[in-house]
């Protein structure tokens, strides 16, 4: 069964460092998303991406964040200068059309120290 | 601004019981609603998607209903099993196509 895969599963980084979280969405899907979940809090939307451009982004998704689809299979989230409050589980998701069933990856747990 | 609330926050039941999880949302102008399961420290597994034009959707022992006018959805789990123990999340698609999540109901099914 097709699935969304994310790497790494866990990343520890020092404050101020850049991190890149990687995702391989389901192959025939066209819409891609990043969400995050701070420990004990709700899952919250970061950004949606379609046709090689950002469709929508939340207030959280400031200039420190960027997304890219560098080739036909990968979808990445870059945080340029990590802060302690960026520590969270980051989920990638994809769907084959707008507003249809979204499939999530297993997440990358980012710990900023 | 859309807010999604799930009640109860936690639920413990003996094996074999039927149970209902509740989800409410403040803005009825939703596109779709999706229920997920989350195991501790893991990702989100999609359970059911209900389109805004539908009243309910079934998958195995799960049945989800949607009442847009009252801003409510329920997830019914029949004949619960210990393997059903997890956190269940409700999320609504707003007109922008992003999911807005509730805080989840943590379910524990005791053998």
mmCIF file with all atom_site columns, C-alpha atoms in Angstrom:
data_model
loop_
_atom_site.group_PDB
_atom_site.id
_atom_site.type_symbol
_atom_site.label_atom_id
_atom_site.label_alt_id
_atom_site.label_comp_id
_atom_site.label_asym_id
_atom_site.label_entity_id
_atom_site.label_seq_id
_atom_site.pdbx_PDB_ins_code
_atom_site.Cartn_x
_atom_site.Cartn_y
_atom_site.Cartn_z
_atom_site.occupancy
_atom_site.B_iso_or_equiv
_atom_site.pdbx_formal_charge
_atom_site.auth_seq_id
_atom_site.auth_comp_id
_atom_site.auth_asym_id
_atom_site.auth_atom_id
_atom_site.pdbx_PDB_model_num
ATOM 1   C CA . UNK A 1 1   ? 0.000   0.000  0.000  1.00 0.00 ? 1   UNK A CA 1
ATOM 2   C CA . UNK A 1 2   ? 1.452   3.400  -0.921 1.00 0.00 ? 2   UNK A CA 1
ATOM 3   C CA . UNK A 1 3   ? 2.585   5.492  2.002  1.00 0.00 ? 3   UNK A CA 1
ATOM 4   C CA . UNK A 1 4   ? 4.226   8.782  2.845  1.00 0.00 ? 4   UNK A CA 1
ATOM 5   C CA . UNK A 1 5   ? 7.754   8.307  4.142  1.00 0.00 ? 5   UNK A CA 1
ATOM 6   C CA . UNK A 1 6   ? 9.753   10.764 6.205  1.00 0.00 ? 6   UNK A CA 1
ATOM 7   C CA . UNK A 1 7   ? 13.416  10.902 7.112  1.00 0.00 ? 7   UNK A CA 1
ATOM 8   C CA . UNK A 1 8   ? 14.995  11.104 9.566  1.00 0.00 ? 8   UNK A CA 1
ATOM 9   C CA . UNK A 1 9   ? 12.662  9.748  12.241 1.00 0.00 ? 9   UNK A CA 1
ATOM 10  C CA . UNK A 1 10  ? 14.482  11.747 14.901 1.00 0.00 ? 10  UNK A CA 1
ATOM 11  C CA . UNK A 1 11  ? 16.875  14.683 14.613 1.00 0.00 ? 11  UNK A CA 1
ATOM 12  C CA . UNK A 1 12  ? 18.691  16.528 17.355 1.00 0.00 ? 12  UNK A CA 1
ATOM 13  C CA . UNK A 1 13  ? 20.199  19.883 16.450 1.00 0.00 ? 13  UNK A CA 1
ATOM 14  C CA . UNK A 1 14  ? 21.777  22.819 18.199 1.00 0.00 ? 14  UNK A CA 1
ATOM 15  C CA . UNK A 1 15  ? 19.953  26.109 18.387 1.00 0.00 ? 15  UNK A CA 1
ATOM 16  C CA . UNK A 1 16  ? 20.780  28.298 15.406 1.00 0.00 ? 16  UNK A CA 1
ATOM 17  C CA . UNK A 1 17  ? 21.591  25.407 13.098 1.00 0.00 ? 17  UNK A CA 1
ATOM 18  C CA . UNK A 1 18  ? 19.795  24.690 9.847  1.00 0.00 ? 18  UNK A CA 1
ATOM 19  C CA . UNK A 1 19  ? 17.800  21.496 9.454  1.00 0.00 ? 19  UNK A CA 1
ATOM 20  C CA . UNK A 1 20  ? 16.168  19.870 6.463  1.00 0.00 ? 20  UNK A CA 1
ATOM 21  C CA . UNK A 1 21  ? 13.323  17.439 6.967  1.00 0.00 ? 21  UNK A CA 1
ATOM 22  C CA . UNK A 1 22  ? 12.632  15.140 4.067  1.00 0.00 ? 22  UNK A CA 1
ATOM 23  C CA . UNK A 1 23  ? 9.472   13.533 2.795  1.00 0.00 ? 23  UNK A CA 1
ATOM 24  C CA . UNK A 1 24  ? 8.524   11.287 -0.081 1.00 0.00 ? 24  UNK A CA 1
ATOM 25  C CA . UNK A 1 25  ? 4.790   11.768 -0.738 1.00 0.00 ? 25  UNK A CA 1
ATOM 26  C CA . UNK A 1 26  ? 2.591   9.150  -2.378 1.00 0.00 ? 26  UNK A CA 1
ATOM 27  C CA . UNK A 1 27  ? 3.642   9.054  -6.006 1.00 0.00 ? 27  UNK A CA 1
ATOM 28  C CA . UNK A 1 28  ? 0.452   10.134 -7.793 1.00 0.00 ? 28  UNK A CA 1
ATOM 29  C CA . UNK A 1 29  ? -0.482  12.812 -5.270 1.00 0.00 ? 29  UNK A CA 1
ATOM 30  C CA . UNK A 1 30  ? -0.386  16.465 -6.256 1.00 0.00 ? 30  UNK A CA 1
ATOM 31  C CA . UNK A 1 31  ? -0.929  18.319 -2.971 1.00 0.00 ? 31  UNK A CA 1
ATOM 32  C CA . UNK A 1 32  ? 1.663   18.323 -0.242 1.00 0.00 ? 32  UNK A CA 1
ATOM 33  C CA . UNK A 1 33  ? 1.585   19.604 3.324  1.00 0.00 ? 33  UNK A CA 1
ATOM 34  C CA . UNK A 1 34  ? 3.644   20.079 6.435  1.00 0.00 ? 34  UNK A CA 1
ATOM 35  C CA . UNK A 1 35  ? 2.097   20.038 9.877  1.00 0.00 ? 35  UNK A CA 1
ATOM 36  C CA . UNK A 1 36  ? 3.670   20.021 13.285 1.00 0.00 ? 36  UNK A CA 1
ATOM 37  C CA . UNK A 1 37  ? 2.711   18.878 16.757 1.00 0.00 ? 37  UNK A CA 1
ATOM 38  C CA . UNK A 1 38  ? 4.396   20.316 19.821 1.00 0.00 ? 38  UNK A CA 1
ATOM 39  C CA . UNK A 1 39  ? 4.348   17.802 22.656 1.00 0.00 ? 39  UNK A CA 1
ATOM 40  C CA . UNK A 1 40  ? 0.939   17.754 24.310 1.00 0.00 ? 40  UNK A CA 1
ATOM 41  C CA . UNK A 1 41  ? -0.606  20.192 21.849 1.00 0.00 ? 41  UNK A CA 1
ATOM 42  C CA . UNK A 1 42  ? -2.817  20.006 18.765 1.00 0.00 ? 42  UNK A CA 1
ATOM 43  C CA . UNK A 1 43  ? -1.519  19.146 15.321 1.00 0.00 ? 43  UNK A CA 1
ATOM 44  C CA . UNK A 1 44  ? -1.184  22.494 13.528 1.00 0.00 ? 44  UNK A CA 1
ATOM 45  C CA . UNK A 1 45  ? -0.906  23.402 9.871  1.00 0.00 ? 45  UNK A CA 1
ATOM 46  C CA . UNK A 1 46  ? 2.302   24.925 8.542  1.00 0.00 ? 46  UNK A CA 1
ATOM 47  C CA . UNK A 1 47  ? 2.116   25.044 4.759  1.00 0.00 ? 47  UNK A CA 1
ATOM 48  C CA . UNK A 1 48  ? 0.478   23.552 1.683  1.00 0.00 ? 48  UNK A CA 1
ATOM 49  C CA . UNK A 1 49  ? 2.171   23.172 -1.694 1.00 0.00 ? 49  UNK A CA 1
ATOM 50  C CA . UNK A 1 50  ? 0.761   22.570 -5.155 1.00 0.00 ? 50  UNK A CA 1
ATOM 51  C CA . UNK A 1 51  ? 2.085   22.972 -8.667 1.00 0.00 ? 51  UNK A CA 1
ATOM 52  C CA . UNK A 1 52  ? 5.533   23.893 -7.354 1.00 0.00 ? 52  UNK A CA 1
ATOM 53  C CA . UNK A 1 53  ? 4.383   26.782 -5.251 1.00 0.00 ? 53  UNK A CA 1
ATOM 54  C CA . UNK A 1 54  ? 3.013   27.472 -1.793 1.00 0.00 ? 54  UNK A CA 1
ATOM 55  C CA . UNK A 1 55  ? -0.792  27.478 -1.751 1.00 0.00 ? 55  UNK A CA 1
ATOM 56  C CA . UNK A 1 56  ? -1.260  28.593 1.816  1.00 0.00 ? 56  UNK A CA 1
ATOM 57  C CA . UNK A 1 57  ? 0.895   29.093 4.882  1.00 0.00 ? 57  UNK A CA 1
ATOM 58  C CA . UNK A 1 58  ? 0.191   29.706 8.523  1.00 0.00 ? 58  UNK A CA 1
ATOM 59  C CA . UNK A 1 59  ? 1.481   32.467 10.784 1.00 0.00 ? 59  UNK A CA 1
ATOM 60  C CA . UNK A 1 60  ? 4.011   29.965 12.133 1.00 0.00 ? 60  UNK A CA 1
ATOM 61  C CA . UNK A 1 61  ? 5.590   29.603 8.693  1.00 0.00 ? 61  UNK A CA 1
ATOM 62  C CA . UNK A 1 62  ? 7.768   32.708 8.809  1.00 0.00 ? 62  UNK A CA 1
ATOM 63  C CA . UNK A 1 63  ? 10.930  33.567 6.898  1.00 0.00 ? 63  UNK A CA 1
ATOM 64  C CA . UNK A 1 64  ? 12.876  30.917 8.805  1.00 0.00 ? 64  UNK A CA 1
ATOM 65  C CA . UNK A 1 65  ? 10.909  28.204 7.044  1.00 0.00 ? 65  UNK A CA 1
ATOM 66  C CA . UNK A 1 66  ? 10.964  27.163 3.413  1.00 0.00 ? 66  UNK A CA 1
ATOM 67  C CA . UNK A 1 67  ? 9.703   24.238 1.376  1.00 0.00 ? 67  UNK A CA 1
ATOM 68  C CA . UNK A 1 68  ? 10.962  22.749 -1.833 1.00 0.00 ? 68  UNK A CA 1
ATOM 69  C CA . UNK A 1 69  ? 10.202  19.956 -4.230 1.00 0.00 ? 69  UNK A CA 1
ATOM 70  C CA . UNK A 1 70  ? 13.687  19.485 -5.654 1.00 0.00 ? 70  UNK A CA 1
ATOM 71  C CA . UNK A 1 71  ? 12.781  16.564 -7.911 1.00 0.00 ? 71  UNK A CA 1
ATOM 72  C CA . UNK A 1 72  ? 9.773   14.479 -8.830 1.00 0.00 ? 72  UNK A CA 1
ATOM 73  C CA . UNK A 1 73  ? 9.633   12.574 -5.582 1.00 0.00 ? 73  UNK A CA 1
ATOM 74  C CA . UNK A 1 74  ? 10.966  14.528 -2.606 1.00 0.00 ? 74  UNK A CA 1
ATOM 75  C CA . UNK A 1 75  ? 9.347   17.327 -0.628 1.00 0.00 ? 75  UNK A CA 1
ATOM 76  C CA . UNK A 1 76  ? 11.482  19.101 1.963  1.00 0.00 ? 76  UNK A CA 1
ATOM 77  C CA . UNK A 1 77  ? 11.005  21.480 4.846  1.00 0.00 ? 77  UNK A CA 1
ATOM 78  C CA . UNK A 1 78  ? 13.974  23.651 5.775  1.00 0.00 ? 78  UNK A CA 1
ATOM 79  C CA . UNK A 1 79  ? 14.324  25.585 8.996  1.00 0.00 ? 79  UNK A CA 1
ATOM 80  C CA . UNK A 1 80  ? 17.171  28.047 8.578  1.00 0.00 ? 80  UNK A CA 1
ATOM 81  C CA . UNK A 1 81  ? 18.053  28.920 12.148 1.00 0.00 ? 81  UNK A CA 1
ATOM 82  C CA . UNK A 1 82  ? 16.368  26.643 14.629 1.00 0.00 ? 82  UNK A CA 1
ATOM 83  C CA . UNK A 1 83  ? 14.994  27.876 17.933 1.00 0.00 ? 83  UNK A CA 1
ATOM 84  C CA . UNK A 1 84  ? 14.187  25.906 21.058 1.00 0.00 ? 84  UNK A CA 1
ATOM 85  C CA . UNK A 1 85  ? 10.473  26.397 20.358 1.00 0.00 ? 85  UNK A CA 1
ATOM 86  C CA . UNK A 1 86  ? 10.839  24.620 17.000 1.00 0.00 ? 86  UNK A CA 1
ATOM 87  C CA . UNK A 1 87  ? 11.129  21.344 18.905 1.00 0.00 ? 87  UNK A CA 1
ATOM 88  C CA . UNK A 1 88  ? 8.154   19.297 17.775 1.00 0.00 ? 88  UNK A CA 1
ATOM 89  C CA . UNK A 1 89  ? 7.020   16.354 15.697 1.00 0.00 ? 89  UNK A CA 1
ATOM 90  C CA . UNK A 1 90  ? 6.835   17.416 12.051 1.00 0.00 ? 90  UNK A CA 1
ATOM 91  C CA . UNK A 1 91  ? 4.438   15.568 9.776  1.00 0.00 ? 91  UNK A CA 1
ATOM 92  C CA . UNK A 1 92  ? 4.403   15.522 6.020  1.00 0.00 ? 92  UNK A CA 1
ATOM 93  C CA . UNK A 1 93  ? 1.127   14.715 4.257  1.00 0.00 ? 93  UNK A CA 1
ATOM 94  C CA . UNK A 1 94  ? -0.114  14.375 0.723  1.00 0.00 ? 94  UNK A CA 1
ATOM 95  C CA . UNK A 1 95  ? -3.438  14.100 -1.104 1.00 0.00 ? 95  UNK A CA 1
ATOM 96  C CA . UNK A 1 96  ? -4.375  13.489 -4.707 1.00 0.00 ? 96  UNK A CA 1
ATOM 97  C CA . UNK A 1 97  ? -6.712  16.445 -4.896 1.00 0.00 ? 97  UNK A CA 1
ATOM 98  C CA . UNK A 1 98  ? -7.698  19.532 -2.976 1.00 0.00 ? 98  UNK A CA 1
ATOM 99  C CA . UNK A 1 99  ? -9.640  18.659 0.178  1.00 0.00 ? 99  UNK A CA 1
ATOM 100 C CA . UNK A 1 100 ? -9.529  14.902 -0.364 1.00 0.00 ? 100 UNK A CA 1
ATOM 101 C CA . UNK A 1 101 ? -8.243  12.293 2.042  1.00 0.00 ? 101 UNK A CA 1
ATOM 102 C CA . UNK A 1 102 ? -4.819  13.263 3.355  1.00 0.00 ? 102 UNK A CA 1
ATOM 103 C CA . UNK A 1 103 ? -2.219  10.622 4.151  1.00 0.00 ? 103 UNK A CA 1
ATOM 104 C CA . UNK A 1 104 ? 0.403   11.370 6.745  1.00 0.00 ? 104 UNK A CA 1
ATOM 105 C CA . UNK A 1 105 ? 3.925   10.131 7.249  1.00 0.00 ? 105 UNK A CA 1
ATOM 106 C CA . UNK A 1 106 ? 5.260   8.778  10.526 1.00 0.00 ? 106 UNK A CA 1
ATOM 107 C CA . UNK A 1 107 ? 6.799   12.101 11.411 1.00 0.00 ? 107 UNK A CA 1
ATOM 108 C CA . UNK A 1 108 ? 10.232  13.492 12.235 1.00 0.00 ? 108 UNK A CA 1
ATOM 109 C CA . UNK A 1 109 ? 10.809  14.325 15.869 1.00 0.00 ? 109 UNK A CA 1
ATOM 110 C CA . UNK A 1 110 ? 12.968  17.459 15.935 1.00 0.00 ? 110 UNK A CA 1
ATOM 111 C CA . UNK A 1 111 ? 14.725  18.298 19.176 1.00 0.00 ? 111 UNK A CA 1
ATOM 112 C CA . UNK A 1 112 ? 16.514  21.643 19.382 1.00 0.00 ? 112 UNK A CA 1
ATOM 113 C CA . UNK A 1 113 ? 19.023  21.906 22.231 1.00 0.00 ? 113 UNK A CA 1
ATOM 114 C CA . UNK B 2 1   ? -11.702 31.370 13.026 1.00 0.00 ? 1   UNK B CA 1
ATOM 115 C CA . UNK B 2 2   ? -12.464 27.662 12.957 1.00 0.00 ? 2   UNK B CA 1
ATOM 116 C CA . UNK B 2 3   ? -12.071 25.862 16.282 1.00 0.00 ? 3   UNK B CA 1
ATOM 117 C CA . UNK B 2 4   ? -12.360 22.082 16.666 1.00 0.00 ? 4   UNK B CA 1
ATOM 118 C CA . UNK B 2 5   ? -13.098 20.547 20.047 1.00 0.00 ? 5   UNK B CA 1
ATOM 119 C CA . UNK B 2 6   ? -13.183 16.888 21.030 1.00 0.00 ? 6   UNK B CA 1
ATOM 120 C CA . UNK B 2 7   ? -14.940 15.468 24.037 1.00 0.00 ? 7   UNK B CA 1
ATOM 121 C CA . UNK B 2 8   ? -14.021 13.606 26.151 1.00 0.00 ? 8   UNK B CA 1
ATOM 122 C CA . UNK B 2 9   ? -10.271 14.223 26.365 1.00 0.00 ? 9   UNK B CA 1
ATOM 123 C CA . UNK B 2 10  ? -9.777  10.689 27.644 1.00 0.00 ? 10  UNK B CA 1
ATOM 124 C CA . UNK B 2 11  ? -11.936 7.593  27.813 1.00 0.00 ? 11  UNK B CA 1
ATOM 125 C CA . UNK B 2 12  ? -11.386 4.181  29.364 1.00 0.00 ? 12  UNK B CA 1
ATOM 126 C CA . UNK B 2 13  ? -13.720 1.294  28.560 1.00 0.00 ? 13  UNK B CA 1
ATOM 127 C CA . UNK B 2 14  ? -13.722 -2.474 29.019 1.00 0.00 ? 14  UNK B CA 1
ATOM 128 C CA . UNK B 2 15  ? -13.168 -4.644 25.976 1.00 0.00 ? 15  UNK B CA 1
ATOM 129 C CA . UNK B 2 16  ? -16.293 -5.336 23.946 1.00 0.00 ? 16  UNK B CA 1
ATOM 130 C CA . UNK B 2 17  ? -18.069 -2.062 24.652 1.00 0.00 ? 17  UNK B CA 1
ATOM 131 C CA . UNK B 2 18  ? -19.471 0.131  21.925 1.00 0.00 ? 18  UNK B CA 1
ATOM 132 C CA . UNK B 2 19  ? -18.367 3.745  22.287 1.00 0.00 ? 19  UNK B CA 1
ATOM 133 C CA . UNK B 2 20  ? -18.828 7.179  20.772 1.00 0.00 ? 20  UNK B CA 1
ATOM 134 C CA . UNK B 2 21  ? -16.247 9.918  20.388 1.00 0.00 ? 21  UNK B CA 1
ATOM 135 C CA . UNK B 2 22  ? -17.451 13.455 19.818 1.00 0.00 ? 22  UNK B CA 1
ATOM 136 C CA . UNK B 2 23  ? -16.099 16.276 17.695 1.00 0.00 ? 23  UNK B CA 1
ATOM 137 C CA . UNK B 2 24  ? -17.534 19.772 17.326 1.00 0.00 ? 24  UNK B CA 1
ATOM 138 C CA . UNK B 2 25  ? -16.510 22.669 15.112 1.00 0.00 ? 25  UNK B CA 1
ATOM 139 C CA . UNK B 2 26  ? -17.472 26.315 15.254 1.00 0.00 ? 26  UNK B CA 1
ATOM 140 C CA . UNK B 2 27  ? -17.771 27.176 11.547 1.00 0.00 ? 27  UNK B CA 1
ATOM 141 C CA . UNK B 2 28  ? -20.157 24.965 9.576  1.00 0.00 ? 28  UNK B CA 1
ATOM 142 C CA . UNK B 2 29  ? -18.619 26.054 6.248  1.00 0.00 ? 29  UNK B CA 1
ATOM 143 C CA . UNK B 2 30  ? -16.365 23.034 6.071  1.00 0.00 ? 30  UNK B CA 1
ATOM 144 C CA . UNK B 2 31  ? -15.384 21.109 2.985  1.00 0.00 ? 31  UNK B CA 1
ATOM 145 C CA . UNK B 2 32  ? -14.731 17.652 4.426  1.00 0.00 ? 32  UNK B CA 1
ATOM 146 C CA . UNK B 2 33  ? -14.032 16.071 7.812  1.00 0.00 ? 33  UNK B CA 1
ATOM 147 C CA . UNK B 2 34  ? -11.448 13.394 8.492  1.00 0.00 ? 34  UNK B CA 1
ATOM 148 C CA . UNK B 2 35  ? -10.903 11.116 11.485 1.00 0.00 ? 35  UNK B CA 1
ATOM 149 C CA . UNK B 2 36  ? -7.407  9.884  12.351 1.00 0.00 ? 36  UNK B CA 1
ATOM 150 C CA . UNK B 2 37  ? -5.824  7.510  14.779 1.00 0.00 ? 37  UNK B CA 1
ATOM 151 C CA . UNK B 2 38  ? -2.499  8.343  16.452 1.00 0.00 ? 38  UNK B CA 1
ATOM 152 C CA . UNK B 2 39  ? -0.494  5.815  18.433 1.00 0.00 ? 39  UNK B CA 1
ATOM 153 C CA . UNK B 2 40  ? 1.983   7.208  21.011 1.00 0.00 ? 40  UNK B CA 1
ATOM 154 C CA . UNK B 2 41  ? 4.941   8.857  19.316 1.00 0.00 ? 41  UNK B CA 1
ATOM 155 C CA . UNK B 2 42  ? 3.709   7.812  15.900 1.00 0.00 ? 42  UNK B CA 1
ATOM 156 C CA . UNK B 2 43  ? 2.163   9.336  12.811 1.00 0.00 ? 43  UNK B CA 1
ATOM 157 C CA . UNK B 2 44  ? -1.467  9.851  11.906 1.00 0.00 ? 44  UNK B CA 1
ATOM 158 C CA . UNK B 2 45  ? -3.406  7.022  10.327 1.00 0.00 ? 45  UNK B CA 1
ATOM 159 C CA . UNK B 2 46  ? -6.447  8.041  8.314  1.00 0.00 ? 46  UNK B CA 1
ATOM 160 C CA . UNK B 2 47  ? -9.591  6.221  9.420  1.00 0.00 ? 47  UNK B CA 1
ATOM 161 C CA . UNK B 2 48  ? -12.462 7.864  7.564  1.00 0.00 ? 48  UNK B CA 1
ATOM 162 C CA . UNK B 2 49  ? -13.152 10.881 5.394  1.00 0.00 ? 49  UNK B CA 1
ATOM 163 C CA . UNK B 2 50  ? -16.681 12.292 5.303  1.00 0.00 ? 50  UNK B CA 1
ATOM 164 C CA . UNK B 2 51  ? -17.471 14.678 2.513  1.00 0.00 ? 51  UNK B CA 1
ATOM 165 C CA . UNK B 2 52  ? -19.595 17.686 3.432  1.00 0.00 ? 52  UNK B CA 1
ATOM 166 C CA . UNK B 2 53  ? -22.494 16.322 1.373  1.00 0.00 ? 53  UNK B CA 1
ATOM 167 C CA . UNK B 2 54  ? -22.486 13.008 3.269  1.00 0.00 ? 54  UNK B CA 1
ATOM 168 C CA . UNK B 2 55  ? -24.178 12.192 6.566  1.00 0.00 ? 55  UNK B CA 1
ATOM 169 C CA . UNK B 2 56  ? -22.079 9.174  7.477  1.00 0.00 ? 56  UNK B CA 1
ATOM 170 C CA . UNK B 2 57  ? -19.266 6.879  6.430  1.00 0.00 ? 57  UNK B CA 1
ATOM 171 C CA . UNK B 2 58  ? -18.467 3.344  7.533  1.00 0.00 ? 58  UNK B CA 1
ATOM 172 C CA . UNK B 2 59  ? -15.315 1.262  7.604  1.00 0.00 ? 59  UNK B CA 1
ATOM 173 C CA . UNK B 2 60  ? -15.409 -2.078 9.397  1.00 0.00 ? 60  UNK B CA 1
ATOM 174 C CA . UNK B 2 61  ? -16.259 -1.492 13.066 1.00 0.00 ? 61  UNK B CA 1
ATOM 175 C CA . UNK B 2 62  ? -16.067 2.271  12.621 1.00 0.00 ? 62  UNK B CA 1
ATOM 176 C CA . UNK B 2 63  ? -18.913 4.574  11.702 1.00 0.00 ? 63  UNK B CA 1
ATOM 177 C CA . UNK B 2 64  ? -18.540 8.318  11.466 1.00 0.00 ? 64  UNK B CA 1
ATOM 178 C CA . UNK B 2 65  ? -21.429 10.749 11.183 1.00 0.00 ? 65  UNK B CA 1
ATOM 179 C CA . UNK B 2 66  ? -21.502 14.398 10.214 1.00 0.00 ? 66  UNK B CA 1
ATOM 180 C CA . UNK B 2 67  ? -24.079 17.082 10.981 1.00 0.00 ? 67  UNK B CA 1
ATOM 181 C CA . UNK B 2 68  ? -22.774 20.274 9.418  1.00 0.00 ? 68  UNK B CA 1
ATOM 182 C CA . UNK B 2 69  ? -25.667 22.447 10.545 1.00 0.00 ? 69  UNK B CA 1
ATOM 183 C CA . UNK B 2 70  ? -25.009 21.704 14.206 1.00 0.00 ? 70  UNK B CA 1
ATOM 184 C CA . UNK B 2 71  ? -21.240 21.587 13.770 1.00 0.00 ? 71  UNK B CA 1
ATOM 185 C CA . UNK B 2 72  ? -20.830 18.040 15.025 1.00 0.00 ? 72  UNK B CA 1
ATOM 186 C CA . UNK B 2 73  ? -19.326 14.716 14.072 1.00 0.00 ? 73  UNK B CA 1
ATOM 187 C CA . UNK B 2 74  ? -19.226 11.456 15.975 1.00 0.00 ? 74  UNK B CA 1
ATOM 188 C CA . UNK B 2 75  ? -17.033 8.397  15.622 1.00 0.00 ? 75  UNK B CA 1
ATOM 189 C CA . UNK B 2 76  ? -18.723 5.198  16.705 1.00 0.00 ? 76  UNK B CA 1
ATOM 190 C CA . UNK B 2 77  ? -16.524 2.201  17.477 1.00 0.00 ? 77  UNK B CA 1
ATOM 191 C CA . UNK B 2 78  ? -18.326 -1.118 17.788 1.00 0.00 ? 78  UNK B CA 1
ATOM 192 C CA . UNK B 2 79  ? -17.121 -4.005 19.946 1.00 0.00 ? 79  UNK B CA 1
ATOM 193 C CA . UNK B 2 80  ? -13.976 -2.255 21.110 1.00 0.00 ? 80  UNK B CA 1
ATOM 194 C CA . UNK B 2 81  ? -10.708 -4.206 21.387 1.00 0.00 ? 81  UNK B CA 1
ATOM 195 C CA . UNK B 2 82  ? -7.465  -3.494 23.282 1.00 0.00 ? 82  UNK B CA 1
ATOM 196 C CA . UNK B 2 83  ? -5.831  -2.833 19.907 1.00 0.00 ? 83  UNK B CA 1
ATOM 197 C CA . UNK B 2 84  ? -8.143  0.153  19.476 1.00 0.00 ? 84  UNK B CA 1
ATOM 198 C CA . UNK B 2 85  ? -6.298  1.947  22.279 1.00 0.00 ? 85  UNK B CA 1
ATOM 199 C CA . UNK B 2 86  ? -4.878  5.139  20.762 1.00 0.00 ? 86  UNK B CA 1
ATOM 200 C CA . UNK B 2 87  ? -5.618  8.836  20.433 1.00 0.00 ? 87  UNK B CA 1
ATOM 201 C CA . UNK B 2 88  ? -8.377  9.651  17.947 1.00 0.00 ? 88  UNK B CA 1
ATOM 202 C CA . UNK B 2 89  ? -8.195  12.978 16.157 1.00 0.00 ? 89  UNK B CA 1
ATOM 203 C CA . UNK B 2 90  ? -10.898 14.804 14.293 1.00 0.00 ? 90  UNK B CA 1
ATOM 204 C CA . UNK B 2 91  ? -9.924  17.365 11.650 1.00 0.00 ? 91  UNK B CA 1
ATOM 205 C CA . UNK B 2 92  ? -11.958 19.585 9.362  1.00 0.00 ? 92  UNK B CA 1
ATOM 206 C CA . UNK B 2 93  ? -10.985 20.876 5.973  1.00 0.00 ? 93  UNK B CA 1
ATOM 207 C CA . UNK B 2 94  ? -11.654 24.567 5.691  1.00 0.00 ? 94  UNK B CA 1
ATOM 208 C CA . UNK B 2 95  ? -12.300 26.312 2.372  1.00 0.00 ? 95  UNK B CA 1
ATOM 209 C CA . UNK B 2 96  ? -8.558  26.808 1.950  1.00 0.00 ? 96  UNK B CA 1
ATOM 210 C CA . UNK B 2 97  ? -7.958  23.065 1.880  1.00 0.00 ? 97  UNK B CA 1
ATOM 211 C CA . UNK B 2 98  ? -5.972  22.763 5.101  1.00 0.00 ? 98  UNK B CA 1
ATOM 212 C CA . UNK B 2 99  ? -6.858  20.525 8.026  1.00 0.00 ? 99  UNK B CA 1
ATOM 213 C CA . UNK B 2 100 ? -7.732  22.046 11.394 1.00 0.00 ? 100 UNK B CA 1
ATOM 214 C CA . UNK B 2 101 ? -7.382  19.518 14.193 1.00 0.00 ? 101 UNK B CA 1
ATOM 215 C CA . UNK B 2 102 ? -9.022  18.920 17.515 1.00 0.00 ? 102 UNK B CA 1
ATOM 216 C CA . UNK B 2 103 ? -6.930  18.031 20.523 1.00 0.00 ? 103 UNK B CA 1
ATOM 217 C CA . UNK B 2 104 ? -7.936  14.377 20.368 1.00 0.00 ? 104 UNK B CA 1
ATOM 218 C CA . UNK B 2 105 ? -9.582  11.784 22.584 1.00 0.00 ? 105 UNK B CA 1
ATOM 219 C CA . UNK B 2 106 ? -7.216  9.328  24.248 1.00 0.00 ? 106 UNK B CA 1
ATOM 220 C CA . UNK B 2 107 ? -8.941  5.940  24.269 1.00 0.00 ? 107 UNK B CA 1
ATOM 221 C CA . UNK B 2 108 ? -7.917  3.048  26.473 1.00 0.00 ? 108 UNK B CA 1
ATOM 222 C CA . UNK B 2 109 ? -9.643  -0.309 26.022 1.00 0.00 ? 109 UNK B CA 1
ATOM 223 C CA . UNK B 2 110 ? -9.018  -2.648 28.940 1.00 0.00 ? 110 UNK B CA 1
ATOM 224 C CA . UNK B 2 111 ? -8.888  -6.433 28.376 1.00 0.00 ? 111 UNK B CA 1
#
